[in-house]
Amino acid sequence: MIKYSIILLGLLVLASNLNAMPTHDKASAEFCTMPSLKCAKAPSATFDHKGKLWLAWAFGGHIYIQHSDDQGKSYSSPQAINAVPENIAARAENRPKIKLDDQENIYISWTQSLEKRYTGNIRFSRSLDGGKTFSSPVTINDDQQQISHRFDSL
């Protein structure tokens, strides 16, 4: 488990560096028009009980997940969690969260920004089939007030 913790720490540092990259790569003249880890906003990472690395990140109003079976050398294709784009807060503590259990269920939460500054809703989706499909996102705060429902944790 210590080995995976060290790898996860390294990947989070890499993810932070990716998040700091501009959306235009001057060296290759590529713009971020398609969802990719290179263009991910605020990635979060975790390992499942079998050692598979899972990432959750935001891009273009969607939450995406990807996984790696080889400790981050290659990744699956990005999979959108929310079909309808949202205004997603994806920075610092407001990054998407990802958690897995021993039955390969995947839980994702994120903050949907609202119009009023510093306000948001906490959104949630889950997969009960190892990431093949996800439930329609739901808002889990039980009021419609435009206040700071922005500090979710899994």
mmCIF file of C-alpha atoms in Angstrom:
data_model
loop_
_atom_site.group_PDB
_atom_site.id
_atom_site.type_symbol
_atom_site.label_atom_id
_atom_site.label_comp_id
_atom_site.label_asym_id
_atom_site.label_seq_id
_atom_site.Cartn_x
_atom_site.Cartn_y
_atom_site.Cartn_z
ATOM 1 C CA MET A 1 0.000 0.000 0.000
ATOM 2 C CA ILE A 2 2.918 2.356 0.644
ATOM 3 C CA LYS A 3 4.053 1.777 -2.962
ATOM 4 C CA TYR A 4 0.634 2.881 -4.239
ATOM 5 C CA SER A 5 0.595 5.887 -1.906
ATOM 6 C CA ILE A 6 3.946 7.078 -3.281
ATOM 7 C CA ILE A 7 2.781 6.569 -6.867
ATOM 8 C CA LEU A 8 -0.474 8.399 -6.106
ATOM 9 C CA LEU A 9 1.454 11.316 -4.577
ATOM 10 C CA GLY A 10 3.622 11.530 -7.699
ATOM 11 C CA LEU A 11 0.577 11.433 -9.954
ATOM 12 C CA LEU A 12 -1.135 14.188 -7.968
ATOM 13 C CA VAL A 13 1.962 16.375 -8.412
ATOM 14 C CA LEU A 14 1.853 15.605 -12.141
ATOM 15 C CA ALA A 15 -1.863 16.386 -12.214
ATOM 16 C CA SER A 16 -1.241 19.721 -10.484
ATOM 17 C CA ASN A 17 1.353 20.566 -13.114
ATOM 18 C CA LEU A 18 -1.069 19.577 -15.881
ATOM 19 C CA ASN A 19 -3.708 21.808 -14.318
ATOM 20 C CA ALA A 20 -1.292 24.739 -14.379
ATOM 21 C CA MET A 21 -0.609 24.275 -18.113
ATOM 22 C CA PRO A 22 -2.283 26.708 -20.483
ATOM 23 C CA THR A 23 -4.962 25.311 -22.755
ATOM 24 C CA HIS A 24 -2.738 26.121 -25.736
ATOM 25 C CA ASP A 25 0.456 24.102 -26.043
ATOM 26 C CA LYS A 26 2.878 26.474 -27.794
ATOM 27 C CA ALA A 27 5.317 23.704 -28.699
ATOM 28 C CA SER A 28 2.791 21.617 -30.620
ATOM 29 C CA ALA A 29 0.257 24.358 -31.471
ATOM 30 C CA GLU A 30 -2.594 22.155 -30.208
ATOM 31 C CA PHE A 31 -5.650 23.684 -28.615
ATOM 32 C CA CYS A 32 -7.727 21.905 -26.012
ATOM 33 C CA THR A 33 -10.920 21.307 -27.931
ATOM 34 C CA MET A 34 -11.379 17.652 -26.959
ATOM 35 C CA PRO A 35 -11.411 16.157 -23.470
ATOM 36 C CA SER A 36 -7.982 14.828 -22.554
ATOM 37 C CA LEU A 37 -5.922 14.485 -19.410
ATOM 38 C CA LYS A 38 -3.551 17.087 -20.825
ATOM 39 C CA CYS A 39 -6.383 19.641 -20.732
ATOM 40 C CA ALA A 40 -7.993 18.398 -17.501
ATOM 41 C CA LYS A 41 -8.989 20.902 -14.855
ATOM 42 C CA ALA A 42 -8.278 19.900 -11.244
ATOM 43 C CA PRO A 43 -7.792 16.110 -11.554
ATOM 44 C CA SER A 44 -8.254 13.867 -8.525
ATOM 45 C CA ALA A 45 -6.769 10.381 -8.312
ATOM 46 C CA THR A 46 -7.282 7.188 -6.309
ATOM 47 C CA PHE A 47 -6.472 3.488 -6.542
ATOM 48 C CA ASP A 48 -9.039 0.718 -6.356
ATOM 49 C CA HIS A 49 -8.480 -2.410 -4.249
ATOM 50 C CA LYS A 50 -6.843 -4.178 -7.232
ATOM 51 C CA GLY A 51 -4.309 -1.390 -7.839
ATOM 52 C CA LYS A 52 -6.031 0.234 -10.830
ATOM 53 C CA LEU A 53 -5.530 4.011 -10.889
ATOM 54 C CA TRP A 54 -8.698 6.089 -11.388
ATOM 55 C CA LEU A 55 -8.864 9.808 -12.228
ATOM 56 C CA ALA A 56 -11.767 12.269 -12.144
ATOM 57 C CA TRP A 57 -11.455 15.686 -13.766
ATOM 58 C CA ALA A 58 -13.406 18.495 -15.394
ATOM 59 C CA PHE A 59 -13.354 19.844 -18.935
ATOM 60 C CA GLY A 60 -15.900 21.781 -20.989
ATOM 61 C CA GLY A 61 -18.732 21.570 -18.461
ATOM 62 C CA HIS A 62 -18.390 17.822 -17.943
ATOM 63 C CA ILE A 63 -16.855 15.545 -15.340
ATOM 64 C CA TYR A 64 -14.729 12.789 -16.857
ATOM 65 C CA ILE A 65 -13.152 9.647 -15.486
ATOM 66 C CA GLN A 66 -10.277 7.587 -16.798
ATOM 67 C CA HIS A 67 -8.366 4.631 -15.445
ATOM 68 C CA SER A 68 -4.910 3.159 -15.849
ATOM 69 C CA ASP A 69 -3.957 -0.484 -15.407
ATOM 70 C CA ASP A 70 -0.219 0.265 -15.625
ATOM 71 C CA GLN A 71 0.251 2.880 -12.872
ATOM 72 C CA GLY A 72 -0.237 5.894 -15.138
ATOM 73 C CA LYS A 73 1.774 4.906 -18.223
ATOM 74 C CA SER A 74 -1.396 4.740 -20.326
ATOM 75 C CA TYR A 75 -5.062 5.577 -19.737
ATOM 76 C CA SER A 76 -8.474 4.514 -20.943
ATOM 77 C CA SER A 77 -10.473 6.892 -23.118
ATOM 78 C CA PRO A 78 -12.139 9.698 -21.139
ATOM 79 C CA GLN A 79 -15.732 8.921 -20.148
ATOM 80 C CA ALA A 80 -18.182 11.762 -19.449
ATOM 81 C CA ILE A 81 -20.222 11.391 -16.265
ATOM 82 C CA ASN A 82 -22.774 14.164 -16.849
ATOM 83 C CA ALA A 83 -24.478 14.175 -20.257
ATOM 84 C CA VAL A 84 -25.635 17.782 -19.943
ATOM 85 C CA PRO A 85 -22.855 20.402 -19.529
ATOM 86 C CA GLU A 86 -22.811 22.323 -16.254
ATOM 87 C CA ASN A 87 -20.888 25.256 -14.839
ATOM 88 C CA ILE A 88 -18.405 23.206 -12.805
ATOM 89 C CA ALA A 89 -16.074 24.602 -10.150
ATOM 90 C CA ALA A 90 -12.788 22.801 -10.721
ATOM 91 C CA ARG A 91 -9.923 24.261 -8.730
ATOM 92 C CA ALA A 92 -8.194 23.698 -5.411
ATOM 93 C CA GLU A 93 -10.597 22.180 -2.866
ATOM 94 C CA ASN A 94 -13.461 22.324 -5.370
ATOM 95 C CA ARG A 95 -11.970 19.643 -7.593
ATOM 96 C CA PRO A 96 -14.116 16.637 -8.529
ATOM 97 C CA LYS A 97 -13.903 13.842 -5.939
ATOM 98 C CA ILE A 98 -13.693 10.125 -6.693
ATOM 99 C CA LYS A 99 -14.049 7.165 -4.348
ATOM 100 C CA LEU A 100 -14.265 3.415 -5.017
ATOM 101 C CA ASP A 101 -15.363 0.567 -2.793
ATOM 102 C CA ASP A 102 -14.374 -3.113 -2.722
ATOM 103 C CA GLN A 103 -17.318 -4.062 -4.977
ATOM 104 C CA GLU A 104 -15.959 -1.825 -7.793
ATOM 105 C CA ASN A 105 -18.663 0.794 -7.284
ATOM 106 C CA ILE A 106 -17.470 4.278 -8.187
ATOM 107 C CA TYR A 107 -18.722 7.447 -6.494
ATOM 108 C CA ILE A 108 -18.152 10.919 -7.962
ATOM 109 C CA SER A 109 -19.017 14.314 -6.483
ATOM 110 C CA TRP A 110 -18.369 17.836 -7.719
ATOM 111 C CA THR A 111 -19.492 21.424 -7.268
ATOM 112 C CA GLN A 112 -21.857 23.035 -9.737
ATOM 113 C CA SER A 113 -21.200 26.790 -9.637
ATOM 114 C CA LEU A 114 -24.234 29.066 -9.406
ATOM 115 C CA GLU A 115 -24.642 32.626 -10.670
ATOM 116 C CA LYS A 116 -23.997 34.342 -7.341
ATOM 117 C CA ARG A 117 -20.298 34.453 -6.436
ATOM 118 C CA TYR A 118 -19.063 31.755 -4.030
ATOM 119 C CA THR A 119 -22.263 29.725 -4.315
ATOM 120 C CA GLY A 120 -22.821 26.251 -5.626
ATOM 121 C CA ASN A 121 -24.611 22.931 -5.463
ATOM 122 C CA ILE A 122 -23.011 19.624 -4.607
ATOM 123 C CA ARG A 123 -23.610 17.118 -7.399
ATOM 124 C CA PHE A 124 -23.272 13.333 -7.250
ATOM 125 C CA SER A 125 -23.223 10.343 -9.589
ATOM 126 C CA ARG A 126 -22.314 6.688 -9.096
ATOM 127 C CA SER A 127 -21.508 3.602 -11.089
ATOM 128 C CA LEU A 128 -22.594 0.198 -9.802
ATOM 129 C CA ASP A 129 -20.944 -1.696 -12.675
ATOM 130 C CA GLY A 130 -17.271 -0.773 -12.405
ATOM 131 C CA GLY A 131 -17.520 2.406 -14.458
ATOM 132 C CA LYS A 132 -19.413 1.109 -17.497
ATOM 133 C CA THR A 133 -22.408 3.349 -16.770
ATOM 134 C CA PHE A 134 -23.174 6.153 -14.334
ATOM 135 C CA SER A 135 -26.388 7.346 -12.747
ATOM 136 C CA SER A 136 -27.871 10.663 -13.800
ATOM 137 C CA PRO A 137 -26.296 13.364 -11.638
ATOM 138 C CA VAL A 138 -28.326 14.601 -8.685
ATOM 139 C CA THR A 139 -27.998 17.640 -6.461
ATOM 140 C CA ILE A 140 -27.513 16.384 -2.922
ATOM 141 C CA ASN A 141 -27.999 19.581 -0.933
ATOM 142 C CA ASP A 142 -31.672 19.669 0.010
ATOM 143 C CA ASP A 143 -32.422 23.364 -0.380
ATOM 144 C CA GLN A 144 -32.433 25.706 -3.353
ATOM 145 C CA GLN A 145 -30.727 28.588 -1.575
ATOM 146 C CA GLN A 146 -27.876 30.264 -3.408
ATOM 147 C CA ILE A 147 -25.360 29.732 -0.633
ATOM 148 C CA SER A 148 -22.022 27.994 -0.372
ATOM 149 C CA HIS A 149 -22.849 24.311 -0.868
ATOM 150 C CA ARG A 150 -19.343 23.916 -2.227
ATOM 151 C CA PHE A 151 -17.237 21.824 0.093
ATOM 152 C CA ASP A 152 -18.017 18.201 -0.634
ATOM 153 C CA SER A 153 -15.946 15.273 0.548
ATOM 154 C CA LEU A 154 -16.109 11.536 -0.101
#
